[in-house]
PDB file of C-alpha atoms in Angstrom:
ATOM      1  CA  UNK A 852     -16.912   6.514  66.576  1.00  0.00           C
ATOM      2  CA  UNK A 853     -13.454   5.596  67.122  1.00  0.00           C
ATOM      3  CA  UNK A 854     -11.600   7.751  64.711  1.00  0.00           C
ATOM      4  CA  UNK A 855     -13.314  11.031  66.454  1.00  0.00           C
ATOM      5  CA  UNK A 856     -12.846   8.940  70.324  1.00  0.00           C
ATOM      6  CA  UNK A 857      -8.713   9.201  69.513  1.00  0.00           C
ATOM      7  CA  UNK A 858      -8.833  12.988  68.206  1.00  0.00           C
ATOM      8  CA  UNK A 859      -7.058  15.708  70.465  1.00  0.00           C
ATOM      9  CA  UNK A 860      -9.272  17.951  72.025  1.00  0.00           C
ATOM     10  CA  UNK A 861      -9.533  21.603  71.896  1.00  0.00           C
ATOM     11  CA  UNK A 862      -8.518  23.893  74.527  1.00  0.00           C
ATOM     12  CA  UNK A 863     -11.890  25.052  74.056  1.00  0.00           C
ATOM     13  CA  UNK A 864     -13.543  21.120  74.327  1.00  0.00           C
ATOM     14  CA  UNK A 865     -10.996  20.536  77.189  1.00  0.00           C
ATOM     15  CA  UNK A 866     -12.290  23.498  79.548  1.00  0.00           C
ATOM     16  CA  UNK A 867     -15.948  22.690  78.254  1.00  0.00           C
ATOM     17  CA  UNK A 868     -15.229  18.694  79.351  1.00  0.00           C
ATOM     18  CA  UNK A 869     -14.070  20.173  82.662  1.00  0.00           C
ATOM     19  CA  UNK A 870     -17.270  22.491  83.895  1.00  0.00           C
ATOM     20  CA  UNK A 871     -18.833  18.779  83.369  1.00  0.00           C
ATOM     21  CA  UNK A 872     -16.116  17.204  86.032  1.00  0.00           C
ATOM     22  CA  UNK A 873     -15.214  20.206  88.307  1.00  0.00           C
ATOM     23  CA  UNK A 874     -12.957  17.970  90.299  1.00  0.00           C
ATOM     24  CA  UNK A 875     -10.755  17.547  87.504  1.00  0.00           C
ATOM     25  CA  UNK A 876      -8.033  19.762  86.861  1.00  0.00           C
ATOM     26  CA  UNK A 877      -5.685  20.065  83.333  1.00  0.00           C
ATOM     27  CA  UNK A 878      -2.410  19.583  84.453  1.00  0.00           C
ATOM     28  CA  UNK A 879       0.742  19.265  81.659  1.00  0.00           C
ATOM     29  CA  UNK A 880      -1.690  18.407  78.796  1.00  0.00           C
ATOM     30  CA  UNK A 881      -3.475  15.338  81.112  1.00  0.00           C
ATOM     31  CA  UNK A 882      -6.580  15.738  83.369  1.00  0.00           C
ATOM     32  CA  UNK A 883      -6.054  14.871  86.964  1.00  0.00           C
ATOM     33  CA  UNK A 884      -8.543  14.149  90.172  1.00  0.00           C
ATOM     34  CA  UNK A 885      -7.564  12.630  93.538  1.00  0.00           C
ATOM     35  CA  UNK A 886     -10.076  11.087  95.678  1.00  0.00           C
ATOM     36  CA  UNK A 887     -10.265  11.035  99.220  1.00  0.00           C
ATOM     37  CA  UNK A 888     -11.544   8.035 100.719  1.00  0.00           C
ATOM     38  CA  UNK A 889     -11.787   6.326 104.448  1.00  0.00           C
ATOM     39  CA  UNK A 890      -8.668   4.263 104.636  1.00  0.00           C
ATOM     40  CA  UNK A 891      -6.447   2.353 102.702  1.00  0.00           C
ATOM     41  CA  UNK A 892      -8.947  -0.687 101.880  1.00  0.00           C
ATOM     42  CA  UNK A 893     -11.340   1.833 100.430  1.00  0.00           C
ATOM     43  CA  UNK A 894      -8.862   3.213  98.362  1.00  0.00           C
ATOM     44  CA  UNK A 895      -7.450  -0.108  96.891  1.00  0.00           C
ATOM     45  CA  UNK A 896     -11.101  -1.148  96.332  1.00  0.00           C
ATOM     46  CA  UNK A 897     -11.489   1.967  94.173  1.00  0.00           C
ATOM     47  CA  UNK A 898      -8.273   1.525  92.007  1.00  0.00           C
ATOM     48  CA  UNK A 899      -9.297  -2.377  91.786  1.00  0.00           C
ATOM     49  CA  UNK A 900     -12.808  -1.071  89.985  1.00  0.00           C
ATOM     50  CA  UNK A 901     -10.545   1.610  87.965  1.00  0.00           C
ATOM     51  CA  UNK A 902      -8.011  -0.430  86.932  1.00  0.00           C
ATOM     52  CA  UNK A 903     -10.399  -3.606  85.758  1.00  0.00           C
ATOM     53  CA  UNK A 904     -12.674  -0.399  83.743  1.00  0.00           C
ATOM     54  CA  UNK A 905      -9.148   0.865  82.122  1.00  0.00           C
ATOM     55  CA  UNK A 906      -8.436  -2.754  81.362  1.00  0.00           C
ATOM     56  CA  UNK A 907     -11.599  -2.933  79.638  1.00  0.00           C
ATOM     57  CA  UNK A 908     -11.869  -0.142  77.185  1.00  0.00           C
ATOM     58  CA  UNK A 909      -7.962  -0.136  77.051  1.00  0.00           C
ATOM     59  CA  UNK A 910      -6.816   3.046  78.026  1.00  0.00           C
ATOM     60  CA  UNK A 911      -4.694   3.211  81.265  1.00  0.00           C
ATOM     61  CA  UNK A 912      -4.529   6.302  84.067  1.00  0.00           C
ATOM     62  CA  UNK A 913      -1.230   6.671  86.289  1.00  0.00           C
ATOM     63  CA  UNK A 914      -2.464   6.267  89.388  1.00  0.00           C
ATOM     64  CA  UNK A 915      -0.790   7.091  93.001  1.00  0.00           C
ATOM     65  CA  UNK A 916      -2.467   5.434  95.994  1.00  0.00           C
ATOM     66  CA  UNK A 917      -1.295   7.302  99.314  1.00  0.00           C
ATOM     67  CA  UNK A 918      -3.042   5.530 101.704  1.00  0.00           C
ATOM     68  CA  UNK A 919      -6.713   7.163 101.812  1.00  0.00           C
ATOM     69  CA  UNK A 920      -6.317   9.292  98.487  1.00  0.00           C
ATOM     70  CA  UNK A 921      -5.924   7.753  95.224  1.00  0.00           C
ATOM     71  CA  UNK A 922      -4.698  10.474  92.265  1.00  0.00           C
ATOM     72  CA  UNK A 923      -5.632   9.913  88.826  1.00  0.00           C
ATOM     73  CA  UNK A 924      -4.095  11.298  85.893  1.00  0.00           C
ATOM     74  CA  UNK A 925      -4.944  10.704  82.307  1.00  0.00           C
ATOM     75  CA  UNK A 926      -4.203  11.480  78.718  1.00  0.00           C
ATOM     76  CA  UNK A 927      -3.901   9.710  75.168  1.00  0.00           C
ATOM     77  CA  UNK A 928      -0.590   9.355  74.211  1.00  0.00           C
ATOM     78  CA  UNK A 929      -1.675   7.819  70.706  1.00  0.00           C
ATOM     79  CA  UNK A 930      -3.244  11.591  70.745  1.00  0.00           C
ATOM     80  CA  UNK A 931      -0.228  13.227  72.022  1.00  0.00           C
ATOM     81  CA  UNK A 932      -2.707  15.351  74.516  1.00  0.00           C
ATOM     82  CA  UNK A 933      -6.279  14.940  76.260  1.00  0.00           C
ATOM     83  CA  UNK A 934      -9.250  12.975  74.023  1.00  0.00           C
ATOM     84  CA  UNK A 935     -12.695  12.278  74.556  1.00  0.00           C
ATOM     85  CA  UNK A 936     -11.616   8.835  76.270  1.00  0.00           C
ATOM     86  CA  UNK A 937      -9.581  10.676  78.542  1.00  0.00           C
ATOM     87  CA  UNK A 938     -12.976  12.248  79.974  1.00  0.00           C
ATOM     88  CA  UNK A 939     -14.726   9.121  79.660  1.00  0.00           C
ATOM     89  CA  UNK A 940     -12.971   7.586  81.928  1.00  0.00           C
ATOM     90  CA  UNK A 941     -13.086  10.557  84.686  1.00  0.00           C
ATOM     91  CA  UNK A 942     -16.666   9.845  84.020  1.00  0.00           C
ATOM     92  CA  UNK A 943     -16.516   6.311  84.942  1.00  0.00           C
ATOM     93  CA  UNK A 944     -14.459   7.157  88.116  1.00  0.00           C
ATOM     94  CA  UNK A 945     -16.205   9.414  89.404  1.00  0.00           C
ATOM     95  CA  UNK A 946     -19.116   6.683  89.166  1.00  0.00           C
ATOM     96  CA  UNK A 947     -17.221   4.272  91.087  1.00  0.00           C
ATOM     97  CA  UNK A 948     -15.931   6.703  93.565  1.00  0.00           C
ATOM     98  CA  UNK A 949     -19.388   6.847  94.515  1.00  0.00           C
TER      99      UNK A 949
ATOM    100  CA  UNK B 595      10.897  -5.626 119.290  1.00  0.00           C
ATOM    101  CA  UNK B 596       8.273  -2.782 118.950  1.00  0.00           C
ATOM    102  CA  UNK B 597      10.384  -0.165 120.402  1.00  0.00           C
ATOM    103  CA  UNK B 598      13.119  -0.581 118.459  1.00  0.00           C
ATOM    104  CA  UNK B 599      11.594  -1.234 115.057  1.00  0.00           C
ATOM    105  CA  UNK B 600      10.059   2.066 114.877  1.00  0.00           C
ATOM    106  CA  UNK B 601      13.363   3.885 115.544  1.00  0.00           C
ATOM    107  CA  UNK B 602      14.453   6.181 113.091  1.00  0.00           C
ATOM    108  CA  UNK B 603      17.593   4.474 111.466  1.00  0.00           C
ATOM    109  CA  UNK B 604      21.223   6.056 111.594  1.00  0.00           C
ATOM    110  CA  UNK B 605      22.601   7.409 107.553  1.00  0.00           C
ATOM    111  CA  UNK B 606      24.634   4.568 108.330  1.00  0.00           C
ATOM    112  CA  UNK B 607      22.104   1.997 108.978  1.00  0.00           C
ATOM    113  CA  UNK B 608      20.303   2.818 106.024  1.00  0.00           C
ATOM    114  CA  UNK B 609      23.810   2.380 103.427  1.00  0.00           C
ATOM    115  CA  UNK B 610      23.559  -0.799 105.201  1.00  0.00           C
ATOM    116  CA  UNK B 611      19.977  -1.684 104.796  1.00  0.00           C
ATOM    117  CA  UNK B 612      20.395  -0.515 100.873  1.00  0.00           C
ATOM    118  CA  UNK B 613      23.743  -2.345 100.185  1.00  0.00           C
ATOM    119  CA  UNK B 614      21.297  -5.438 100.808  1.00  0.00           C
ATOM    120  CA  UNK B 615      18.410  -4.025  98.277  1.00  0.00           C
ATOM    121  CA  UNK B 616      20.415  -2.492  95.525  1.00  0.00           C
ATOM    122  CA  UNK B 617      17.459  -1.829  93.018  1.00  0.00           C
ATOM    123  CA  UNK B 618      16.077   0.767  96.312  1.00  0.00           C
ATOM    124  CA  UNK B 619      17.410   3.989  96.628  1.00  0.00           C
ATOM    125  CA  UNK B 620      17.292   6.914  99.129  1.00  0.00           C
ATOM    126  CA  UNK B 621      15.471   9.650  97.467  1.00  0.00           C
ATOM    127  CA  UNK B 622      14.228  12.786 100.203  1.00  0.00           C
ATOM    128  CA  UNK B 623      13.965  11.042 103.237  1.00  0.00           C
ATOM    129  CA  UNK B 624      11.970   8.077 101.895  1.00  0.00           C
ATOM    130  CA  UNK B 625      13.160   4.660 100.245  1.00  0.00           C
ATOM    131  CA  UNK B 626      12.046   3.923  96.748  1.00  0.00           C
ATOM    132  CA  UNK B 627      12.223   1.419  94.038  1.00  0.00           C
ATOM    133  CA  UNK B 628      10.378   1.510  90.542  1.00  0.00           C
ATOM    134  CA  UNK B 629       9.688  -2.574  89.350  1.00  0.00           C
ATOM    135  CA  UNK B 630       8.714  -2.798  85.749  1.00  0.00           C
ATOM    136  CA  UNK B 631       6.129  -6.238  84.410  1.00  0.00           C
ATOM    137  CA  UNK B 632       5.198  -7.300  81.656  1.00  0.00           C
ATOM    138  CA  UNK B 633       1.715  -4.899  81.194  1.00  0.00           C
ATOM    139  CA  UNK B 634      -0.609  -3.538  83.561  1.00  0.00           C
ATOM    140  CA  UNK B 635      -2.345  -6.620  84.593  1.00  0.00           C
ATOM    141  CA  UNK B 636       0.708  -8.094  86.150  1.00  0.00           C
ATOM    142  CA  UNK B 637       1.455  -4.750  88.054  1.00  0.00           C
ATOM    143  CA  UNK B 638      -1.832  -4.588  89.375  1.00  0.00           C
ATOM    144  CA  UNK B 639      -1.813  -8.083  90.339  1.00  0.00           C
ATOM    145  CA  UNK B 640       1.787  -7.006  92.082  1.00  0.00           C
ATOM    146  CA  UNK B 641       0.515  -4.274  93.547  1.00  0.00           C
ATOM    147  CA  UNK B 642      -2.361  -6.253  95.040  1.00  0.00           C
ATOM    148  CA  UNK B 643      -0.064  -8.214  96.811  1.00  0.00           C
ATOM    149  CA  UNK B 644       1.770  -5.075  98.371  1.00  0.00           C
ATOM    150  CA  UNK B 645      -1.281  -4.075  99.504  1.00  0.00           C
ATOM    151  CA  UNK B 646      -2.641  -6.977 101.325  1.00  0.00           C
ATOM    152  CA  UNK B 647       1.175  -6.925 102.804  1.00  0.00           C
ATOM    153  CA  UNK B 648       0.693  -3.318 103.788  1.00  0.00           C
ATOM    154  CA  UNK B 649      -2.739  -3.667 105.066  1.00  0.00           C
ATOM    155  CA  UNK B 650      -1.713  -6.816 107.742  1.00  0.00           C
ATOM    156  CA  UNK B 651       1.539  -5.244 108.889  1.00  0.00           C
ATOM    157  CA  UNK B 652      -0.286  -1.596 108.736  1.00  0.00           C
ATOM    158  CA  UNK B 653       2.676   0.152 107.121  1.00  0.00           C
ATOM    159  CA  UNK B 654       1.425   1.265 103.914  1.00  0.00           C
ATOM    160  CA  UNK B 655       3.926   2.677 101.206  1.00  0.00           C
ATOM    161  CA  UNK B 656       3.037   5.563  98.439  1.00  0.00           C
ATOM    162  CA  UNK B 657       1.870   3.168  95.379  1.00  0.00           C
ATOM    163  CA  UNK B 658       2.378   4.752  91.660  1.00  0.00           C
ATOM    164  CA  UNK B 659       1.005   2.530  88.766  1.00  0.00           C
ATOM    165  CA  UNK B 660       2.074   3.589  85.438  1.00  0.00           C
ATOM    166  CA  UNK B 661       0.690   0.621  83.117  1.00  0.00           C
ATOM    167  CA  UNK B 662       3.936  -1.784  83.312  1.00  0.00           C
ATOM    168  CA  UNK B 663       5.733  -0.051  85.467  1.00  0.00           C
ATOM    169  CA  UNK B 664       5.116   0.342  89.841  1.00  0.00           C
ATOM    170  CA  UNK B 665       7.298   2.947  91.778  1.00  0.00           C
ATOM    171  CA  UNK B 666       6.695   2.270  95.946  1.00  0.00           C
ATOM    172  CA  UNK B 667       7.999   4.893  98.188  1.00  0.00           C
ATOM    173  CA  UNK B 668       8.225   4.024 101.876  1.00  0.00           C
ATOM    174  CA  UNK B 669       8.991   6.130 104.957  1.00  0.00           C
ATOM    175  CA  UNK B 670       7.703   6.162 108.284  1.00  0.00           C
ATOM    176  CA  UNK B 671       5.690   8.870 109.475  1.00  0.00           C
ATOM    177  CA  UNK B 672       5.581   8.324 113.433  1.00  0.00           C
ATOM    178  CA  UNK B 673       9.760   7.907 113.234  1.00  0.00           C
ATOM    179  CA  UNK B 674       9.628  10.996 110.780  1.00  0.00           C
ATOM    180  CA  UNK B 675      12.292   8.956 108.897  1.00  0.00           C
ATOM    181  CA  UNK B 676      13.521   5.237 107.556  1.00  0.00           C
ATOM    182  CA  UNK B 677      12.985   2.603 109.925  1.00  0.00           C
ATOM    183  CA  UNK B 678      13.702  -1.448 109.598  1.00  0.00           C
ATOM    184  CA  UNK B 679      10.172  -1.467 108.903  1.00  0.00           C
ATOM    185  CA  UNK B 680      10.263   0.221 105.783  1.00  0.00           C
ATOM    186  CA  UNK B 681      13.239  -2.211 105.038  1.00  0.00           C
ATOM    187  CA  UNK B 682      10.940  -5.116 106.123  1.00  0.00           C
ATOM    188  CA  UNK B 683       8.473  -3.920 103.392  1.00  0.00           C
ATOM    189  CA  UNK B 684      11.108  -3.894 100.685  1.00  0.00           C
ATOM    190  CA  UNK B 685      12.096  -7.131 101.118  1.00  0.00           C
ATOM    191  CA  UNK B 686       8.604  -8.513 100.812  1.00  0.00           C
ATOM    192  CA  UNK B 687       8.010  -6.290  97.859  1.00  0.00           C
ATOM    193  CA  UNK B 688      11.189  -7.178  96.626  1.00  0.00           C
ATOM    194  CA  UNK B 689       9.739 -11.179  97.077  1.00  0.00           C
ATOM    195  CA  UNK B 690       6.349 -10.749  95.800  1.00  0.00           C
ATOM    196  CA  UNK B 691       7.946  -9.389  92.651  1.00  0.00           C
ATOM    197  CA  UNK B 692       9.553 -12.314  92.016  1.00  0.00           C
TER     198      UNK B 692
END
């Protein structure tokens, strides 16, 4: 369903997305996460995993790497606010965060 | 030279250091320089680079990916300021960009 995939969400669907990802936060019309992780290697490791799934489906997080946490912040700017990809992909992260 | 590397540099120093790596600038204590690529594949594949850099000389400098675009800010934490090695990693960045 890609038509429905690029459709702005509710406030409504937004707060609903995030009681499914409780580490996520809204922040300036994107959702944002950061990870904590052992050390630097880990870190990069995660945003190597991130970056090749954001690669895949297209759709891009900014992402700040200081040293052992790794931020995340996502939205659909075809959308002009946060879509369903936008929590698929926190989905997908917080898979390969582990 | 150990010692002296780690030394918090002098205002002075550090006009120096940036008259020699104009595209840096001195933003709150901290050096920084934004590179832009062609899309995000070639900034990751920069930023892998920095990192492996970063991870040999263990000086590791704030990493924000933002699809073409890759802003490093460096400072040194044990100096609690700018130090020739934070110079040291600009130049390399500065390098592995091409």
């Amino acid at each position: 369903m890609p038509d429905q995939a690029i459709e702005k969400m509710s406030e409504e669907q937004i707060a609903s997305g995030l009681e499914k990802r409780p580490q996520w936060s809204e922040i300036g019309g994107q959702i944002q996460r950061t990870y904590q992780f052992e050390d630097f290697v880990a870190s990069m490791e995660f945003v190597r995993k991130v970056a090749e799934y954001a690669e895949r489906v297209q759709h891009h997080p900014d992402i700040l790497i200081r040293y052992n946490k790794v931020t995340l912040t996502v939205s659909t700017h075809d959308a002009g606010g946060i879509t369903a990809k936008d929590f698929d992909l926190a989905e997908e992260a917080d898979r390969l965060a582990g």
